[in-house]
Each structure stands twice: as structure tokens, then as C-alpha cells.
Short mmCIF file of C-alpha atoms in Angstrom, two decimals:
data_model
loop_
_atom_site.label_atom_id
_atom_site.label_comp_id
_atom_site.label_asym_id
_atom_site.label_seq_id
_atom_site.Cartn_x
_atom_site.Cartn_y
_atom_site.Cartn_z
CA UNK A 1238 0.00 0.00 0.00
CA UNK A 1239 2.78 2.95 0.72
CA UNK A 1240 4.07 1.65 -2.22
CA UNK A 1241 1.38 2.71 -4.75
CA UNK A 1242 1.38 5.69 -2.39
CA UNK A 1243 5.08 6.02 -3.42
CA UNK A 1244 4.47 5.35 -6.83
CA UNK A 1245 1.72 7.75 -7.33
CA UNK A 1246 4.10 10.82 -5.76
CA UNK A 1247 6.72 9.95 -7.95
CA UNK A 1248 4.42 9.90 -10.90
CA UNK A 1249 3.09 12.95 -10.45
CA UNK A 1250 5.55 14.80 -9.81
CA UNK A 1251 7.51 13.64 -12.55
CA UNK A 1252 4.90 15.34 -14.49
CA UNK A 1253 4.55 18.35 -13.08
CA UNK A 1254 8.36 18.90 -13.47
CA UNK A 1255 9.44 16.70 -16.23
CA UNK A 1256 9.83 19.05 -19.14
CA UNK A 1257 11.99 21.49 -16.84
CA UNK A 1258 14.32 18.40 -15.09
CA UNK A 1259 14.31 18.00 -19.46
CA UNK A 1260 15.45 21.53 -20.43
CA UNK A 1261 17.63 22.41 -17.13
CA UNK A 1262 19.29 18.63 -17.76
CA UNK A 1263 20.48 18.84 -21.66
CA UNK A 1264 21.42 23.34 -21.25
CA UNK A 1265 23.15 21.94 -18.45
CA UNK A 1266 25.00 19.17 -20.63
CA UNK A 1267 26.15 21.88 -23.35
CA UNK A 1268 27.36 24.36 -20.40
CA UNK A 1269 29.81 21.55 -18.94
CA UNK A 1270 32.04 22.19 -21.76
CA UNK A 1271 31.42 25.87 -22.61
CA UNK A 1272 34.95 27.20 -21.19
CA UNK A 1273 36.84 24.60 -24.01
CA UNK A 1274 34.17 25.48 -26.64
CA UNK A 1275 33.97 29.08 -26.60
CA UNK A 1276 37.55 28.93 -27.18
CA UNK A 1277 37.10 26.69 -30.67
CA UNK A 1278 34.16 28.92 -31.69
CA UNK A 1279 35.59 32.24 -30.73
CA UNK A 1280 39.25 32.35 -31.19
CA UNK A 1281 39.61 35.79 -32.63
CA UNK A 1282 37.77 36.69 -28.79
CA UNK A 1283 39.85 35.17 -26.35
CA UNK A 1284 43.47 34.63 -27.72
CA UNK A 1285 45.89 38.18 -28.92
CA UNK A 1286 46.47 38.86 -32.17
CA UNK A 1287 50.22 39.38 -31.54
CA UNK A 1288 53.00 37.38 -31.18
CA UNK A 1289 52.32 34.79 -27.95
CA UNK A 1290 55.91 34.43 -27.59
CA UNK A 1291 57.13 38.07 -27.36
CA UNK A 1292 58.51 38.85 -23.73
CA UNK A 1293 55.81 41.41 -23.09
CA UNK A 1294 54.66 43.28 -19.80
CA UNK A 1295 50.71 44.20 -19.66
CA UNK A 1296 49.43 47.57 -20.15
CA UNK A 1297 48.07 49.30 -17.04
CA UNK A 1298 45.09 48.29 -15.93
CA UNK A 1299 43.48 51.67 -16.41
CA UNK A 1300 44.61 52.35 -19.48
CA UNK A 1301 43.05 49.10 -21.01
CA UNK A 1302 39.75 49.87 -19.46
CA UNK A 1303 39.37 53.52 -20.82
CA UNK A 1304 40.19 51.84 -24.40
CA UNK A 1305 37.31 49.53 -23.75
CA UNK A 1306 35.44 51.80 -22.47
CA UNK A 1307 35.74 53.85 -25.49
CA UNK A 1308 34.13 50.76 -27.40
CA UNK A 1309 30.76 50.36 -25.82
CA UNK A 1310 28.12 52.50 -26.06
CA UNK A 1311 26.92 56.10 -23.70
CA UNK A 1312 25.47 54.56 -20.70
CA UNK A 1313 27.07 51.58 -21.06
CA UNK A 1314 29.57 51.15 -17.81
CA UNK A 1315 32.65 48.52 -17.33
CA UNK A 1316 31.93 46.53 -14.01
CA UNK A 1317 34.24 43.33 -14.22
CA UNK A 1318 37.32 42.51 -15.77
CA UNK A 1319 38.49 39.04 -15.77
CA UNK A 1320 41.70 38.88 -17.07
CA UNK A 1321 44.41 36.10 -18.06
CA UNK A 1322 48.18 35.60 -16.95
CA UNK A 1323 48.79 33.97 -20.12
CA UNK A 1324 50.86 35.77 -22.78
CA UNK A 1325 47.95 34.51 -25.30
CA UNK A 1326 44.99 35.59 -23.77
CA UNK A 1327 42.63 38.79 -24.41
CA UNK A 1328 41.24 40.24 -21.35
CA UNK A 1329 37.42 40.85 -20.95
CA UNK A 1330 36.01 43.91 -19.84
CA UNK A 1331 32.24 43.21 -18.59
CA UNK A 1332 29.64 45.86 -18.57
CA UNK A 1333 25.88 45.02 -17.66
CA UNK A 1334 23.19 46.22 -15.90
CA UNK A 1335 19.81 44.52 -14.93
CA UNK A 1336 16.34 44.60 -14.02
CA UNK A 1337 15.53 42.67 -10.99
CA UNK A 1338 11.98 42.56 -11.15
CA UNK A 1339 11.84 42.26 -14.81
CA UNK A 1340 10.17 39.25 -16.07
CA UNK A 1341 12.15 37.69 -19.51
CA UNK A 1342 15.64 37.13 -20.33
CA UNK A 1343 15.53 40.38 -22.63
CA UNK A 1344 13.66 42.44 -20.03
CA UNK A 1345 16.00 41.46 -16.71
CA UNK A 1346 19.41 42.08 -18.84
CA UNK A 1347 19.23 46.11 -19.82
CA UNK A 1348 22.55 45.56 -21.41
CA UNK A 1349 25.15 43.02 -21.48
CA UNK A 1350 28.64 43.58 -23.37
CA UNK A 1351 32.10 41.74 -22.85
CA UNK A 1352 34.82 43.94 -24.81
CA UNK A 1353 37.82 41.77 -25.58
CA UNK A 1354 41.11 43.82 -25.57
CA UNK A 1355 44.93 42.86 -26.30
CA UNK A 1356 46.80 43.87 -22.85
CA UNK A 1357 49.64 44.01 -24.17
CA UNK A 1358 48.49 46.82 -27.33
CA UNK A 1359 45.20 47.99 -25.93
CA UNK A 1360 43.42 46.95 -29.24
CA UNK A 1361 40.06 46.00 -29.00
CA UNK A 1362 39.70 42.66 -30.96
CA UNK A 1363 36.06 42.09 -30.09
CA UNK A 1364 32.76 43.80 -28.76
CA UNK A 1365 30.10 40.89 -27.82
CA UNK A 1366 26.72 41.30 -27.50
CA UNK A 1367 26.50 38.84 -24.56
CA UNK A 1368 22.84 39.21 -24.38
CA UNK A 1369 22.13 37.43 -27.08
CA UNK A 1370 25.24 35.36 -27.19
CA UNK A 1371 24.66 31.67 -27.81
CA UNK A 1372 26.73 30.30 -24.50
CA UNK A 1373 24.99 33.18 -22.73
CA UNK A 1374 21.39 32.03 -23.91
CA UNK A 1375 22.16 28.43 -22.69
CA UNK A 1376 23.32 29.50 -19.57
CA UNK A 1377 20.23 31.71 -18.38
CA UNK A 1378 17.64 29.02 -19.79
CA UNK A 1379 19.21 26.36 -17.43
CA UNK A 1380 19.07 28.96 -14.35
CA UNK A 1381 15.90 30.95 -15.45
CA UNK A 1382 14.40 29.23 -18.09
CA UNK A 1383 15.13 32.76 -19.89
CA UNK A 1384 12.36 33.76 -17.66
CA UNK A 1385 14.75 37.01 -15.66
CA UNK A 1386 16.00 35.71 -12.10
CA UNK A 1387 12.80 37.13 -9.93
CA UNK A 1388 10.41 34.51 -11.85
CA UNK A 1389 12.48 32.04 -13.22
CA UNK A 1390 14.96 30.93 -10.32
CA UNK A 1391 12.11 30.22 -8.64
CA UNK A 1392 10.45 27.85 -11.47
CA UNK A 1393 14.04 26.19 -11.74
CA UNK A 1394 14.62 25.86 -8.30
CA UNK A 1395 11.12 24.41 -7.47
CA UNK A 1396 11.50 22.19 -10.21
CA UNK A 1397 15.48 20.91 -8.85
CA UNK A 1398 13.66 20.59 -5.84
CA UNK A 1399 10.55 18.26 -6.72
CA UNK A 1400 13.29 16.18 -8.87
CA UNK A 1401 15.24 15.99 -5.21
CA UNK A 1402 12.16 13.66 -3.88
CA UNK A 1403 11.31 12.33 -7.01
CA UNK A 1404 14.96 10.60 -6.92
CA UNK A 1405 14.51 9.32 -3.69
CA UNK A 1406 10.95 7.77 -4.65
CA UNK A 1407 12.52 6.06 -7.59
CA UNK A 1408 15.22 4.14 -4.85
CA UNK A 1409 12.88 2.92 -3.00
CA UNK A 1410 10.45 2.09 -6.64
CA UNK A 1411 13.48 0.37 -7.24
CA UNK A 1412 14.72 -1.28 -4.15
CA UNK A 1413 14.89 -5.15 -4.93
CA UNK A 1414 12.83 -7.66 -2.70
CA UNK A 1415 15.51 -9.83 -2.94
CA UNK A 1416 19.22 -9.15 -3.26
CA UNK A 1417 20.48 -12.33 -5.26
CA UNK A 1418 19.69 -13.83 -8.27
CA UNK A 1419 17.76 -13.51 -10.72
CA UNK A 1420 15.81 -10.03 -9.38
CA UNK A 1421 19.07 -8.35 -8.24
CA UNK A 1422 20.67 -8.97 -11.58
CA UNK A 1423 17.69 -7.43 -13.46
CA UNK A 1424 17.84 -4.18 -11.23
CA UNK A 1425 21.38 -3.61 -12.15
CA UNK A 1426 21.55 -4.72 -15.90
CA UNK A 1427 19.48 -4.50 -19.14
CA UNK A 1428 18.54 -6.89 -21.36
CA UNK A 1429 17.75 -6.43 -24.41
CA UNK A 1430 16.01 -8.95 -25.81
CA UNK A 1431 13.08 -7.99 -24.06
CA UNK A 1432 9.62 -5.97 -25.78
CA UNK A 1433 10.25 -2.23 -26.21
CA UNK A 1434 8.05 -1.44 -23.19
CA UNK A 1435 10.01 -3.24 -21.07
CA UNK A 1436 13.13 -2.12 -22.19
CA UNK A 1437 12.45 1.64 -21.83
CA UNK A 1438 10.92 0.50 -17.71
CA UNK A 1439 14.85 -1.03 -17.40
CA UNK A 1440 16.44 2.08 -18.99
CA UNK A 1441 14.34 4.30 -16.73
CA UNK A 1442 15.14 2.54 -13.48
CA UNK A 1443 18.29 1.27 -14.26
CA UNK A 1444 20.23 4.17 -15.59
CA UNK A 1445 18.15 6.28 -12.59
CA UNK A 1446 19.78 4.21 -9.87
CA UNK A 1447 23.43 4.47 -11.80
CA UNK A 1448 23.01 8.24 -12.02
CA UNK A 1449 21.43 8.47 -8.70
CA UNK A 1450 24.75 10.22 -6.91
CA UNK A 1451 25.33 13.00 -9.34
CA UNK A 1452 21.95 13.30 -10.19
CA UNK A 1453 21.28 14.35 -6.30
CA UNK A 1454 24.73 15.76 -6.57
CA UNK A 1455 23.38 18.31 -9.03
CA UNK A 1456 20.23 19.04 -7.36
CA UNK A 1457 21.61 20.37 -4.16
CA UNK A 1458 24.21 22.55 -5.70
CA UNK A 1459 21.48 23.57 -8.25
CA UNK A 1460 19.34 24.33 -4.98
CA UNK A 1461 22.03 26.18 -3.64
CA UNK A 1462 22.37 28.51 -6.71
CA UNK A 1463 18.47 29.02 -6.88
CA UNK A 1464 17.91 29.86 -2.51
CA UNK A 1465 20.24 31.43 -0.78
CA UNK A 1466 18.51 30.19 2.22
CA UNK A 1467 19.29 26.89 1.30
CA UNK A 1468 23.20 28.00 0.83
CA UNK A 1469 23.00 29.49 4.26
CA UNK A 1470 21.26 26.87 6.37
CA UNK A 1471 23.89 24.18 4.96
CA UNK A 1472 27.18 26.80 4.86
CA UNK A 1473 26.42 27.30 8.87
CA UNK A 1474 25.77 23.83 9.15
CA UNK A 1475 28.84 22.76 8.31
CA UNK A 1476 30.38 25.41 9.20
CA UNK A 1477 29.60 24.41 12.98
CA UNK A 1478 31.88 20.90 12.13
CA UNK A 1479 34.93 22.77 11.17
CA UNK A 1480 38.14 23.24 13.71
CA UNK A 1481 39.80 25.93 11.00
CA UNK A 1482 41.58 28.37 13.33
CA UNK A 1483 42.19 31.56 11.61
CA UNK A 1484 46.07 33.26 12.12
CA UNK A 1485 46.62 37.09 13.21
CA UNK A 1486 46.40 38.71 10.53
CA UNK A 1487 49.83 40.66 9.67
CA UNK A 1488 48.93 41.36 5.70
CA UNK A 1489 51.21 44.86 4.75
CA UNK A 1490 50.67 46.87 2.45
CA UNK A 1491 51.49 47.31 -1.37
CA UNK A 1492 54.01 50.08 -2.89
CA UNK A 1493 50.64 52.22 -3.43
CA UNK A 1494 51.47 56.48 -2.81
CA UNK A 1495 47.85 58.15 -2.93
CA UNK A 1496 47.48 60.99 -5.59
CA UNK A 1497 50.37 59.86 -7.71
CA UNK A 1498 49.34 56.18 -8.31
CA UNK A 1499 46.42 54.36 -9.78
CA UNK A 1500 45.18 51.49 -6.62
CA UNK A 1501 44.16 49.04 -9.49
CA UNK A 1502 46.99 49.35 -11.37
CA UNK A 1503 48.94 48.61 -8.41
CA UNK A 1504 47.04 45.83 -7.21
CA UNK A 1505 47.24 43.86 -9.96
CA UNK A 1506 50.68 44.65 -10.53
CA UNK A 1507 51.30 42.75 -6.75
CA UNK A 1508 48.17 40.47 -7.65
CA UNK A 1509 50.57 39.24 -10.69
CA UNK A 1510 54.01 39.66 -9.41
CA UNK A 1511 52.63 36.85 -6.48
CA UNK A 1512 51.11 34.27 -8.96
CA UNK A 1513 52.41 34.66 -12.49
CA UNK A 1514 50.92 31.14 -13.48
CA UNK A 1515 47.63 31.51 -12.21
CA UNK A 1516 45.03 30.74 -14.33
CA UNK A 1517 43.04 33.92 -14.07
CA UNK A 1518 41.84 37.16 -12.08
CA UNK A 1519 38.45 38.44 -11.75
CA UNK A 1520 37.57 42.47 -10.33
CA UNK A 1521 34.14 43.86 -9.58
CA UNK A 1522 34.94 47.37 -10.02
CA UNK A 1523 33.76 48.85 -7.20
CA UNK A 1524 34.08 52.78 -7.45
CA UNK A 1525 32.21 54.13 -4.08
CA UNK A 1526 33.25 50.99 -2.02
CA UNK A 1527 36.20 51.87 0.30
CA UNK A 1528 37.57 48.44 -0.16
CA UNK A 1529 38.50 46.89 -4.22
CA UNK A 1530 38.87 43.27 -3.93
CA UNK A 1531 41.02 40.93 -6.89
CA UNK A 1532 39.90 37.37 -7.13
CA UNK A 1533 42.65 34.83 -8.07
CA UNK A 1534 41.85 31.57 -9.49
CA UNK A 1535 44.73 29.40 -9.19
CA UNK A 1536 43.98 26.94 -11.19
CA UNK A 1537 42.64 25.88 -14.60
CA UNK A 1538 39.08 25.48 -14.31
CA UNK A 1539 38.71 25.49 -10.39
CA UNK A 1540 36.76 28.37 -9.12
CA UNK A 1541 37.14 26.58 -5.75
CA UNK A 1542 40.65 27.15 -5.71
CA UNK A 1543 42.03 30.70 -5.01
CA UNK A 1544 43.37 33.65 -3.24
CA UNK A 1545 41.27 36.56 -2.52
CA UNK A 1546 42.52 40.04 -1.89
CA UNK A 1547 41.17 42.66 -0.36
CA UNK A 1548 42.95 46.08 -0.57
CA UNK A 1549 41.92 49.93 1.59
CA UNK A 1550 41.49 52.40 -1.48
CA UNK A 1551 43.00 55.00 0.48
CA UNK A 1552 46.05 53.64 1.78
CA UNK A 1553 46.80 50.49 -0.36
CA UNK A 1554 46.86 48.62 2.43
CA UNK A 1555 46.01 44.73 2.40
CA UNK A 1556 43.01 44.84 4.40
CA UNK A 1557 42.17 40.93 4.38
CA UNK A 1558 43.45 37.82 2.25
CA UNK A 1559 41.22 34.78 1.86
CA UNK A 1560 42.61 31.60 0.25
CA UNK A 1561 40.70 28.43 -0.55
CA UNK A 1562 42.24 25.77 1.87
CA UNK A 1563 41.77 27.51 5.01
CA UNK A 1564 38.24 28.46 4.92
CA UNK A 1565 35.79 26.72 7.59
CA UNK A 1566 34.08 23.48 5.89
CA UNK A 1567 30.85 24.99 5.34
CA UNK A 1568 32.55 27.94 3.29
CA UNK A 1569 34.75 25.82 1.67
CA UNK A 1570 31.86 23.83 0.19
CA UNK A 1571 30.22 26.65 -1.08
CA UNK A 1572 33.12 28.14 -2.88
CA UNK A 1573 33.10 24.93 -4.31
CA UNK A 1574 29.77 24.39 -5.79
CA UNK A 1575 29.74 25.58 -9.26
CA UNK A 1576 33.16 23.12 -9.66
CA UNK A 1577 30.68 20.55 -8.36
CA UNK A 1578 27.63 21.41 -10.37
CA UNK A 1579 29.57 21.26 -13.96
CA UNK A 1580 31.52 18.58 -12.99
CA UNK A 1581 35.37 20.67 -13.11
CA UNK A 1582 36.59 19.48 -9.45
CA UNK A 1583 38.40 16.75 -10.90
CA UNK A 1584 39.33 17.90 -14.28
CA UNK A 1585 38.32 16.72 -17.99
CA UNK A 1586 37.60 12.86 -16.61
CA UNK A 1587 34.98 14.47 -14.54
CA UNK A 1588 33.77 16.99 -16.54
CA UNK A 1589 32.96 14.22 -19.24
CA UNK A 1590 31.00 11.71 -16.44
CA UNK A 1591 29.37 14.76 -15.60
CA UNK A 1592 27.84 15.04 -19.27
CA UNK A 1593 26.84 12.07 -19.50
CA UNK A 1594 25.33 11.77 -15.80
CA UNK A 1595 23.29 15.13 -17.12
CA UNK A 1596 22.64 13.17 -20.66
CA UNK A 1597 20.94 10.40 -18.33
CA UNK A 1598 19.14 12.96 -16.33
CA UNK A 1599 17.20 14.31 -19.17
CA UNK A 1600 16.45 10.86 -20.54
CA UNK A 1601 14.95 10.25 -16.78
CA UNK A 1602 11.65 12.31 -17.83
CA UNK A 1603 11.49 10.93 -21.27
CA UNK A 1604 11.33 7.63 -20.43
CA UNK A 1605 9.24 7.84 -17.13
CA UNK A 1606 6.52 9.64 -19.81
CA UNK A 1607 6.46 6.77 -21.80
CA UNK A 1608 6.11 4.41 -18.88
CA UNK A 1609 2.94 6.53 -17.98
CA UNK A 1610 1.51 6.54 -21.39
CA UNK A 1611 2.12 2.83 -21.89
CA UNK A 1612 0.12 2.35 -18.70
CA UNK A 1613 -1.96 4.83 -19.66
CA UNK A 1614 -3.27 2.81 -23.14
CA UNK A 1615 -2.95 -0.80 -21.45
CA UNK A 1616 -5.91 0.70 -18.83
CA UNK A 1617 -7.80 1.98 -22.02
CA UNK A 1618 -7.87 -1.63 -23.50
CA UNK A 1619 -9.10 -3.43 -20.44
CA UNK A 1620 -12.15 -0.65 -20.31
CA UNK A 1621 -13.18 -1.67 -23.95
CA UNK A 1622 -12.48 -5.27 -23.40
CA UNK A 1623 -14.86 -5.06 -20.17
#
């Protein structure tokens, strides 16, 4: 009896959420490998037009963002750079500006430009209309179902939710009676010699239970993009385990003389000078904070692993430094949950289980739909046979 009980949840709320598990599932396969592919379909964007191998020193900072500035349009203001360490990268001047409230992709983003400038000449190779960009596109319909963030985030995160339970339904759907034999060696492999029907009930619960882990896996970091509550509750939580003891500070400060320098310029400058073969920087321009704070990302791929800095506009001071490994557990975790939710914590091996752990994730809905339509038109036959 709690069975059919059990049954009849996960049904229905495999319907209810089914086409968005579908959508969020395969935008969320292409978006595992966007970093590798943007770099095949956009080359002129993200690598320099000049010689790679030329012993060449960046230009400052703020010179490179007034020439990018110069590119975008009145009104249109730079807010993030992300720049590369690597002699053969462009650096990427952001500028955007949204609508919180706004409901629609093209309503919620006001603008949205990425300029893509040589450091080392200032050129500007490339202005992108990230708007309407294609990796851009992909990316908000698996968070918002283009919907804008107020609306959609919600939808999505109800959605990651429902398919939460729904997984842990379909164990216990799928929980043998027996474990030997015949019956355990059905739940764990497919045969296909069997009738079509029966073959799509095997692929449903059989690749469900081998996906199970990362399926769940991607569910509560997807929850944690789409509530902060939810981030908060299990950030503290952990948190509350961890025996991280944090060190007097004694941080310095950088060769920065007020009036006659540029505090960016220097920053980065030290920012650089301490980790030449870092992967890449990120700043959130922050113009009427007192504090500007440079985000290093030590390695390729791993936005869980880095130094932050945090530098006193008026004295160039180091005001706080924040590195990866000795963060409490909780915070730890959630620096690490995009690496988790594309699958990049463990490198391309990962990254490629995690496509295919998506691929099987979309395929869940497909095939549970066809399971309820086959019942569906077997219970129409025995009503015109009676």
C-alpha cells in the first residue's frame, strides 16, 4: 500500500516537473564544456592577435579599461574585468546592468557587453553582444528558463527541488525484494532482448539508480544557486563541524602612494608579481566601495581554488586575504559548488562523467513519460475489453 502511495508521488511529480528536469538537464550538458568550446568557436575573442611568444609586460590596468570603455556605447559602464596571466589571452572587460523585477531574459538584462582587448596593445579585438550570445542564452535558460532571475529561479529551483524527492521515490520504486539472483541482476543490468516497453521500464530505473549520486549531486548545488537560504542553512551547518583556526592577521601593504598612483593598477601589478601562473583574475569594479577586492583563481578550471585580496582604497593597504584551503568546511563547500555542479573538481575525466550523468538525467523524464503513457493505453484496452 505505501508503495502505490510512493508510486503515485513519484508519478506525479515527474509530471509536473518533467519538461523542466528536461530543459535544465540537456542546457546543463552543453554548459559543462562551454569554457573549451567558446575557445574553438571564438578564437579571434579570447586569444591576442600578436605574437604569444614576445617577452611582453601588460598595459596598465586603467589604461586598457578607458580603451574599452571607449568601445561600448553612452550609458554603457565597465563593471568586471576578468583577465588572463597567459601571454595569449585577451582580457574581458564586462559591462551590464539589470532589471531585478523584470520578467524575460531580454527584459532582466538592460545591457550586457564583454569587450575583448589585447593587454599588451590595448586593441580591442572584439565587442560581444552577450545578451544574445549563444553560450549566454544556454546558460540563463538552465538557471531561469530565460524567464529574468525574480520569476524564473524560482520555477528552476522548485523544479530541482521536486526532482530531489522524485529521486529518492525512484530508490525505494526500485529497491529489490531480494538481493540475489535472478531479481538483483535485473535491477542492475538491461537486457535487451526484451519488448520495447520493457526495455524503456529497465532504462528508466536502471540508468536512474546508476546516475542516482550525481543526479542528487546536481540538485543540491542547483538548490544552492536558486535559494540562498538553502546555501545558508547548509554553509552554517557545516560550518559548525569545522576546527579551521584563523592566524593574526599581519597582511602589509602594497608600494601604493595616494594621488600619484592608480590602486588598481597597483594591485594587480602585486596580484601578478605573487602568482604569475595563475590561471586567471576576476575584479568587480567597485568605485564608491572603500575596499576593491582581486579574485585569483589558481587553477585551470577550479573556481574553488584561489586567493582573494582585499585592498583599503586610500592607503593600499592589504586589508584581508582569503585563500581556498583555510576556509571553515561549510565555506569551503560553497566556494566549491559551481566546480561541483559542472563537474570541473576533478578535471576533464569528470567533466565528461558529468555530461553524461546530465545526458541520463534528461532521458529520466522521457522515459518515465512513456512508462505513464504505456500504462496509460494498457488501462484503455481493459475498459473496452470489459
Amino acid at each position: 500500500m505505501l508503495k502505490k502511495q510512493i508510486l503515485w508521488f513519484h508519478k506525479w511529480l515527474g509530471l509536473l516537473s518533467g519538461i523542466i528536469v528536461f530543459i535544465v538537464s540537456i542546457t546543463g550538458c552543453i554548459y559543462v564544456f562551454h569554457d573549451e568550446l567558446k575557445l574553438q568557436v571564438y578564437p579571434e575573442k579570447y586569444f591576442t592577435n600578436t605574437d604569444s611568444t614576445l617577452n611582453r609586460t601588460p598595459l596598465p590596468l586603467s589604461v586598457l579599461q578607458a580603451d574599452a570603455q571607449l568601445a561600448l556605447a553612452k550609458g554603457e559602464k565597465i563593471s568586471r574585468v576578468d583577465l588572463f596571466p597567459a601571454k595569449d589571452r585577451t582580457w574581458v572587460f564586462r559591462a551590464s546592468k539589470t532589471n531585478e523585477n523584470a520578467v524575460g531574459h531580454w527584459a532582466y538584462y538592460t545591457y550586457y557587453k564583454r569587450v575583448f582587448v589585447n593587454p599588451y596593445t590595448g586593441e580591442v579585438q572584439a565587442v560581444e553582444d552577450s545578451k544574445n550570445e549563444f553560450f549566454q542564452l544556454v546558460l540563463q535558460l538552465h538557471m531561469n528558463l530565460l524567464l529574468g532571475k525574480k520569476v524564473g529561479s524560482l520555477v528552476v529551483g522548485t523544479a530541482t527541488a521536486l526532482f530531489a524527492v522524485i529521486l529518492l521515490t525512484g530508490l525505494v520504486l526500485w529497491w529489490p525484494k531480494k538481493w540475489k539472483g535472478k531479481t538483483l541482476k535485473r535491477s542492475f543490468r538491461f537486457d535487451f532482448k526484451v519488448n520495447r516497453k520493457r526495455l524503456n521500464y529497465d532504462l528508466h530505473n536502471i540508468l536512474g539508480i546508476y546516475a542516482l549520486c550525481f543526479a542528487l549531486l546536481f540538485a543540491l548545488t542547483g538548490l544552492v544557486f536558486a535559494f540562498p537560504a538553502v546555501k545558508k542553512i547548509y554553509v552554517n551547518g557545516f560550518n559548525s563541524f569545522s576546527t579551521v583556526s584563523s592566524p593574526t592577521p599581519n597582511f602589509g601593504k602594497i608600494p601604493f602612494t595616494p594621488k600619484r598612483d592608480n590602486l588598481l593598477d597597483t594591485a594587480l601589478n602585486y596580484a601578478l608579481s605573487q602568482h604569475p601562473t595563475a590561471d586567471m583574475m576576476a575584479i568587480r569594479l567597485k568605485p564608491k566601495e572603500a575596499i576593491q577586492d582581486i579574485q585569483v583563481r589558481l587553477n585551470k578550471d577550479r573556481s574553488g581554488v584561489f586567493v582573494w585580496y582585499y585592498f583599503e582604497k586610500e592607503t593600499g593597504g592589504i586589508q584581508n586575504i582569503k585563500r581556498s584551503h583555510s576556509q571553515p568546511l561549510g565555506d569551503r563547500l560553497s566556494s566549491m559548488n559551481y566546480d561541483l555542479h559542472v563537474g570541473s573538481y576533478g578535471g576533464i575525466y569528470t567533466k565528461i562523467i558529468t555530461f553524461i550523468m546530465a545526458l541520463v538525467c534528461a532521458s529520466l523524464p522521457l522515459t518515465g513519460f512513456i512508462i505513464w503513457l504505456n500504462k496509460g493505453k494498457k488501462k484503455g484496452k481493459k475498459k473496452k475489453l470489459c
